[in-house]
CSV table of C-alpha atoms in Angstrom, one decimal:
chain,number,residue,atom,x,y,z
N,110,MET,CA,-19.5,34.1,272.9
N,111,SER,CA,-21.3,32.1,275.5
N,112,GLY,CA,-22.7,33.7,278.6
N,113,LYS,CA,-20.0,32.1,280.8
N,114,ALA,CA,-17.2,33.1,278.5
N,115,ALA,CA,-18.4,36.7,278.4
N,116,ALA,CA,-18.7,36.8,282.2
N,117,ALA,CA,-15.1,35.2,282.6
N,118,ARG,CA,-13.8,37.8,280.0
N,119,ALA,CA,-15.5,40.8,281.9
N,120,SER,CA,-14.2,39.4,285.2
N,121,SER,CA,-10.7,39.2,283.7
N,122,THR,CA,-10.9,42.8,282.3
N,123,ARG,CA,-12.0,44.1,285.8
N,124,THR,CA,-9.1,42.3,287.6
N,125,GLN,CA,-6.3,43.7,285.3
N,126,PRO,CA,-6.4,47.2,286.7
N,127,SER,CA,-6.5,45.6,290.1
N,128,ALA,CA,-3.4,43.6,289.3
N,129,ARG,CA,-1.8,46.7,288.0
N,130,ARG,CA,-2.6,48.5,291.1
N,131,ARG,CA,-1.2,45.6,293.1
N,132,HIS,CA,2.1,45.7,291.1
N,133,ARG,CA,2.3,49.5,291.6
N,134,ALA,CA,1.7,49.1,295.3
N,135,LEU,CA,4.4,46.4,295.5
N,136,LEU,CA,6.8,48.6,293.6
N,137,ALA,CA,6.1,51.5,295.8
N,138,ALA,CA,6.6,49.3,298.8
N,139,VAL,CA,9.9,48.1,297.6
N,140,VAL,CA,11.1,51.7,296.8
N,141,GLY,CA,9.8,52.9,300.2
N,142,ALA,CA,11.6,50.0,302.0
N,143,THR,CA,14.8,50.9,300.1
N,144,THR,CA,14.4,54.6,301.0
N,145,CYS,CA,13.9,53.7,304.6
N,146,ILE,CA,17.0,51.5,304.6
N,147,GLY,CA,18.9,54.4,303.1
N,148,VAL,CA,17.7,56.7,305.9
N,149,ALA,CA,18.7,54.3,308.6
N,150,ALA,CA,22.2,53.8,307.2
N,151,PRO,CA,25.0,55.1,309.2
N,152,THR,CA,25.7,58.0,306.8
N,153,ALA,CA,23.2,60.8,306.5
N,154,THR,CA,23.1,64.3,305.2
N,155,ALA,CA,21.1,66.8,307.1
N,156,THR,CA,21.1,70.2,308.9
N,157,GLU,CA,20.8,68.6,312.3
N,158,GLN,CA,22.8,66.0,314.3
N,159,GLN,CA,21.5,62.6,313.4
N,160,PRO,CA,20.4,60.4,316.3
N,161,GLY,CA,23.3,58.1,317.2
N,162,ALA,CA,25.7,60.0,315.1
N,163,THR,CA,29.1,60.6,316.7
N,164,HIS,CA,31.1,62.4,314.1
N,165,CYS,CA,29.9,64.9,311.5
N,166,VAL,CA,31.5,67.0,308.7
N,167,THR,CA,30.2,70.4,308.0
N,168,VAL,CA,31.5,72.3,304.9
N,169,LEU,CA,31.0,76.1,304.7
N,170,ASN,CA,31.2,78.5,301.8
N,171,GLY,CA,33.0,81.7,302.6
N,172,VAL,CA,31.1,84.9,303.5
N,173,GLU,CA,29.8,86.3,300.2
N,174,ARG,CA,30.1,90.0,299.4
N,175,ASP,CA,27.4,92.1,301.4
N,176,ALA,CA,26.5,88.9,303.3
N,177,VAL,CA,26.7,88.6,307.1
N,178,GLU,CA,27.2,84.7,307.4
N,179,SER,CA,28.7,81.9,305.5
N,180,THR,CA,26.4,79.4,304.0
N,181,VAL,CA,26.5,75.7,304.9
N,182,ARG,CA,27.5,73.8,301.7
N,183,SER,CA,27.0,70.4,303.1
N,184,ARG,CA,26.7,68.3,306.2
N,185,THR,CA,27.3,64.6,306.7
N,186,CYS,CA,27.2,62.5,309.8
N,187,PHE,CA,28.5,59.1,310.7
N,188,SER,CA,28.0,56.6,313.5
N,189,GLY,CA,29.3,53.0,314.3
N,190,PRO,CA,32.7,51.6,313.9
N,191,ASP,CA,35.3,54.0,312.5
N,192,ALA,CA,32.9,56.9,312.5
N,193,ASP,CA,35.8,59.4,313.2
N,194,GLY,CA,37.9,57.9,310.3
N,195,ARG,CA,35.0,58.0,308.0
N,196,ALA,CA,34.1,61.6,308.9
N,197,GLU,CA,37.8,62.5,308.3
N,198,ARG,CA,37.8,60.8,304.8
N,199,ALA,CA,34.5,62.4,303.9
N,200,ALA,CA,35.9,65.9,304.0
N,201,PRO,CA,36.4,67.5,300.5
N,202,ALA,CA,40.0,67.6,299.4
N,203,ALA,CA,39.5,71.2,298.3
N,204,ALA,CA,38.3,72.3,301.8
N,205,THR,CA,40.4,73.4,304.8
N,206,GLN,CA,39.6,72.3,308.3
N,207,LEU,CA,38.8,75.3,310.4
N,208,MET,CA,37.4,73.9,313.6
N,209,LEU,CA,36.7,70.8,315.6
N,210,TRP,CA,33.6,71.1,317.7
N,211,ALA,CA,33.1,68.7,320.8
N,212,GLU,CA,30.0,68.0,322.8
N,213,HIS,CA,31.9,67.9,326.2
N,214,SER,CA,34.8,69.8,327.8
N,215,ASP,CA,38.3,69.0,326.9
N,216,TYR,CA,37.2,67.9,323.4
N,217,GLY,CA,35.1,64.8,324.5
N,218,GLY,CA,31.8,63.4,323.2
N,219,VAL,CA,30.3,63.9,319.8
N,220,TYR,CA,32.3,65.7,317.1
N,221,ASP,CA,31.7,68.0,314.3
N,222,ARG,CA,34.6,68.9,311.9
N,223,ILE,CA,34.0,72.3,310.3
N,224,TYR,CA,35.6,72.9,307.0
N,225,GLY,CA,35.9,76.0,304.8
N,226,TYR,CA,35.5,75.6,301.1
N,227,ASP,CA,37.0,79.0,300.2
N,228,GLY,CA,40.4,78.3,301.8
N,229,PRO,CA,42.0,78.8,305.1
N,230,CYS,CA,41.1,81.6,307.5
N,231,ASP,CA,41.9,85.2,306.7
N,232,ALA,CA,40.9,88.4,308.3
N,233,THR,CA,37.3,88.0,307.1
N,234,GLY,CA,37.1,84.4,308.2
N,235,TYR,CA,33.9,82.3,308.3
N,236,SER,CA,30.7,82.9,310.4
N,237,PHE,CA,27.6,81.0,310.7
N,238,THR,CA,24.7,79.9,312.9
N,239,PRO,CA,25.1,76.3,314.3
N,240,SER,CA,22.4,73.8,313.9
N,241,THR,CA,19.9,73.5,316.8
N,242,TRP,CA,21.6,70.4,318.1
N,243,TRP,CA,24.9,72.2,318.2
N,244,SER,CA,23.5,75.4,319.6
N,245,ASN,CA,22.4,73.3,322.6
N,246,ASN,CA,25.5,71.0,323.0
N,247,LEU,CA,28.7,72.9,322.0
N,248,THR,CA,31.0,72.9,325.0
N,249,SER,CA,34.6,72.9,323.6
N,250,PHE,CA,36.5,73.4,320.3
N,251,GLN,CA,39.7,73.7,318.5
N,252,VAL,CA,40.6,76.1,315.7
N,253,MET,CA,43.0,75.3,312.9
N,254,GLY,CA,43.4,76.1,309.1
N,255,GLY,CA,44.9,79.5,309.9
N,256,CYS,CA,42.2,80.4,312.3
N,257,THR,CA,43.6,82.0,315.5
N,258,LYS,CA,40.5,84.0,316.8
N,259,SER,CA,37.0,83.1,317.6
N,260,TYR,CA,33.8,84.8,318.7
N,261,LEU,CA,30.7,83.0,320.0
N,262,SER,CA,27.4,84.5,321.1
N,263,GLY,CA,24.3,83.1,322.7
N,264,PRO,CA,21.1,83.9,324.7
N,265,ARG,CA,23.3,84.2,327.9
N,266,GLY,CA,26.0,86.3,326.6
N,267,ASN,CA,29.1,86.1,324.3
N,268,GLY,CA,32.9,85.5,324.3
N,269,SER,CA,36.0,86.1,322.3
N,270,PHE,CA,38.8,83.5,322.3
N,271,THR,CA,42.3,83.1,321.0
N,272,GLY,CA,43.5,79.6,320.1
N,273,GLN,CA,42.1,76.4,321.5
N,274,VAL,CA,39.0,76.4,323.8
N,275,PRO,CA,38.8,73.3,326.1
N,276,TYR,CA,35.6,74.9,327.7
N,277,VAL,CA,33.6,77.8,326.4
N,278,GLY,CA,32.5,78.8,329.9
N,279,GLY,CA,29.3,78.8,331.8
N,280,THR,CA,27.7,81.6,329.7
N,281,LEU,CA,28.1,79.8,326.4
N,282,ASN,CA,28.1,76.2,327.5
N,283,ASP,CA,25.3,74.5,325.5
N,284,ALA,CA,24.0,77.9,324.4
N,285,VAL,CA,25.7,79.1,321.2
N,286,THR,CA,23.7,80.6,318.4
N,287,TYR,CA,26.5,82.3,316.4
N,288,VAL,CA,30.1,81.5,315.6
N,289,LYS,CA,32.8,83.4,313.8
N,290,VAL,CA,36.5,82.3,313.2
N,291,TRP,CA,39.2,84.3,311.6
N,292,ARG,CA,42.9,84.9,311.5
N,293,GLY,CA,43.7,87.9,313.7
């Protein structure tokens, strides 16, 4: 093999790993861009309210034996056109709607539909800690699915309610750290 041919072959051998690295980098960029697009899509699952989301669906498991609170089974948020309709359709058929939370008084603003996966409210009911966003924004709510009573607590106090609550009051407005609903 001539000196030029050997140098060309050595050069080619050295560039192959570089070409592989470029291919891997391109593949990673495509996967990364696809992931970013997925995150920016109107549907997202998380424990917090998504920026721009106007309607969420939270599904709870019942309170397990010897447990204090229900566990959050899933949470999905929607924004954009028909966000309310998409949130309503996203609820599992096997779950019962327990509450409708609202950001403002008289059920205005952003919503979170709270569902119970273990059936309608009974004497045990469901209890849980809201996400940080809802702890700082819950102002009104409706109960349903057999729930008739609710108890909320927060850093400034607590309150017990029967039926629908168009305003949680100054003590709990935008300051709820625990929620319990049941049939009483």
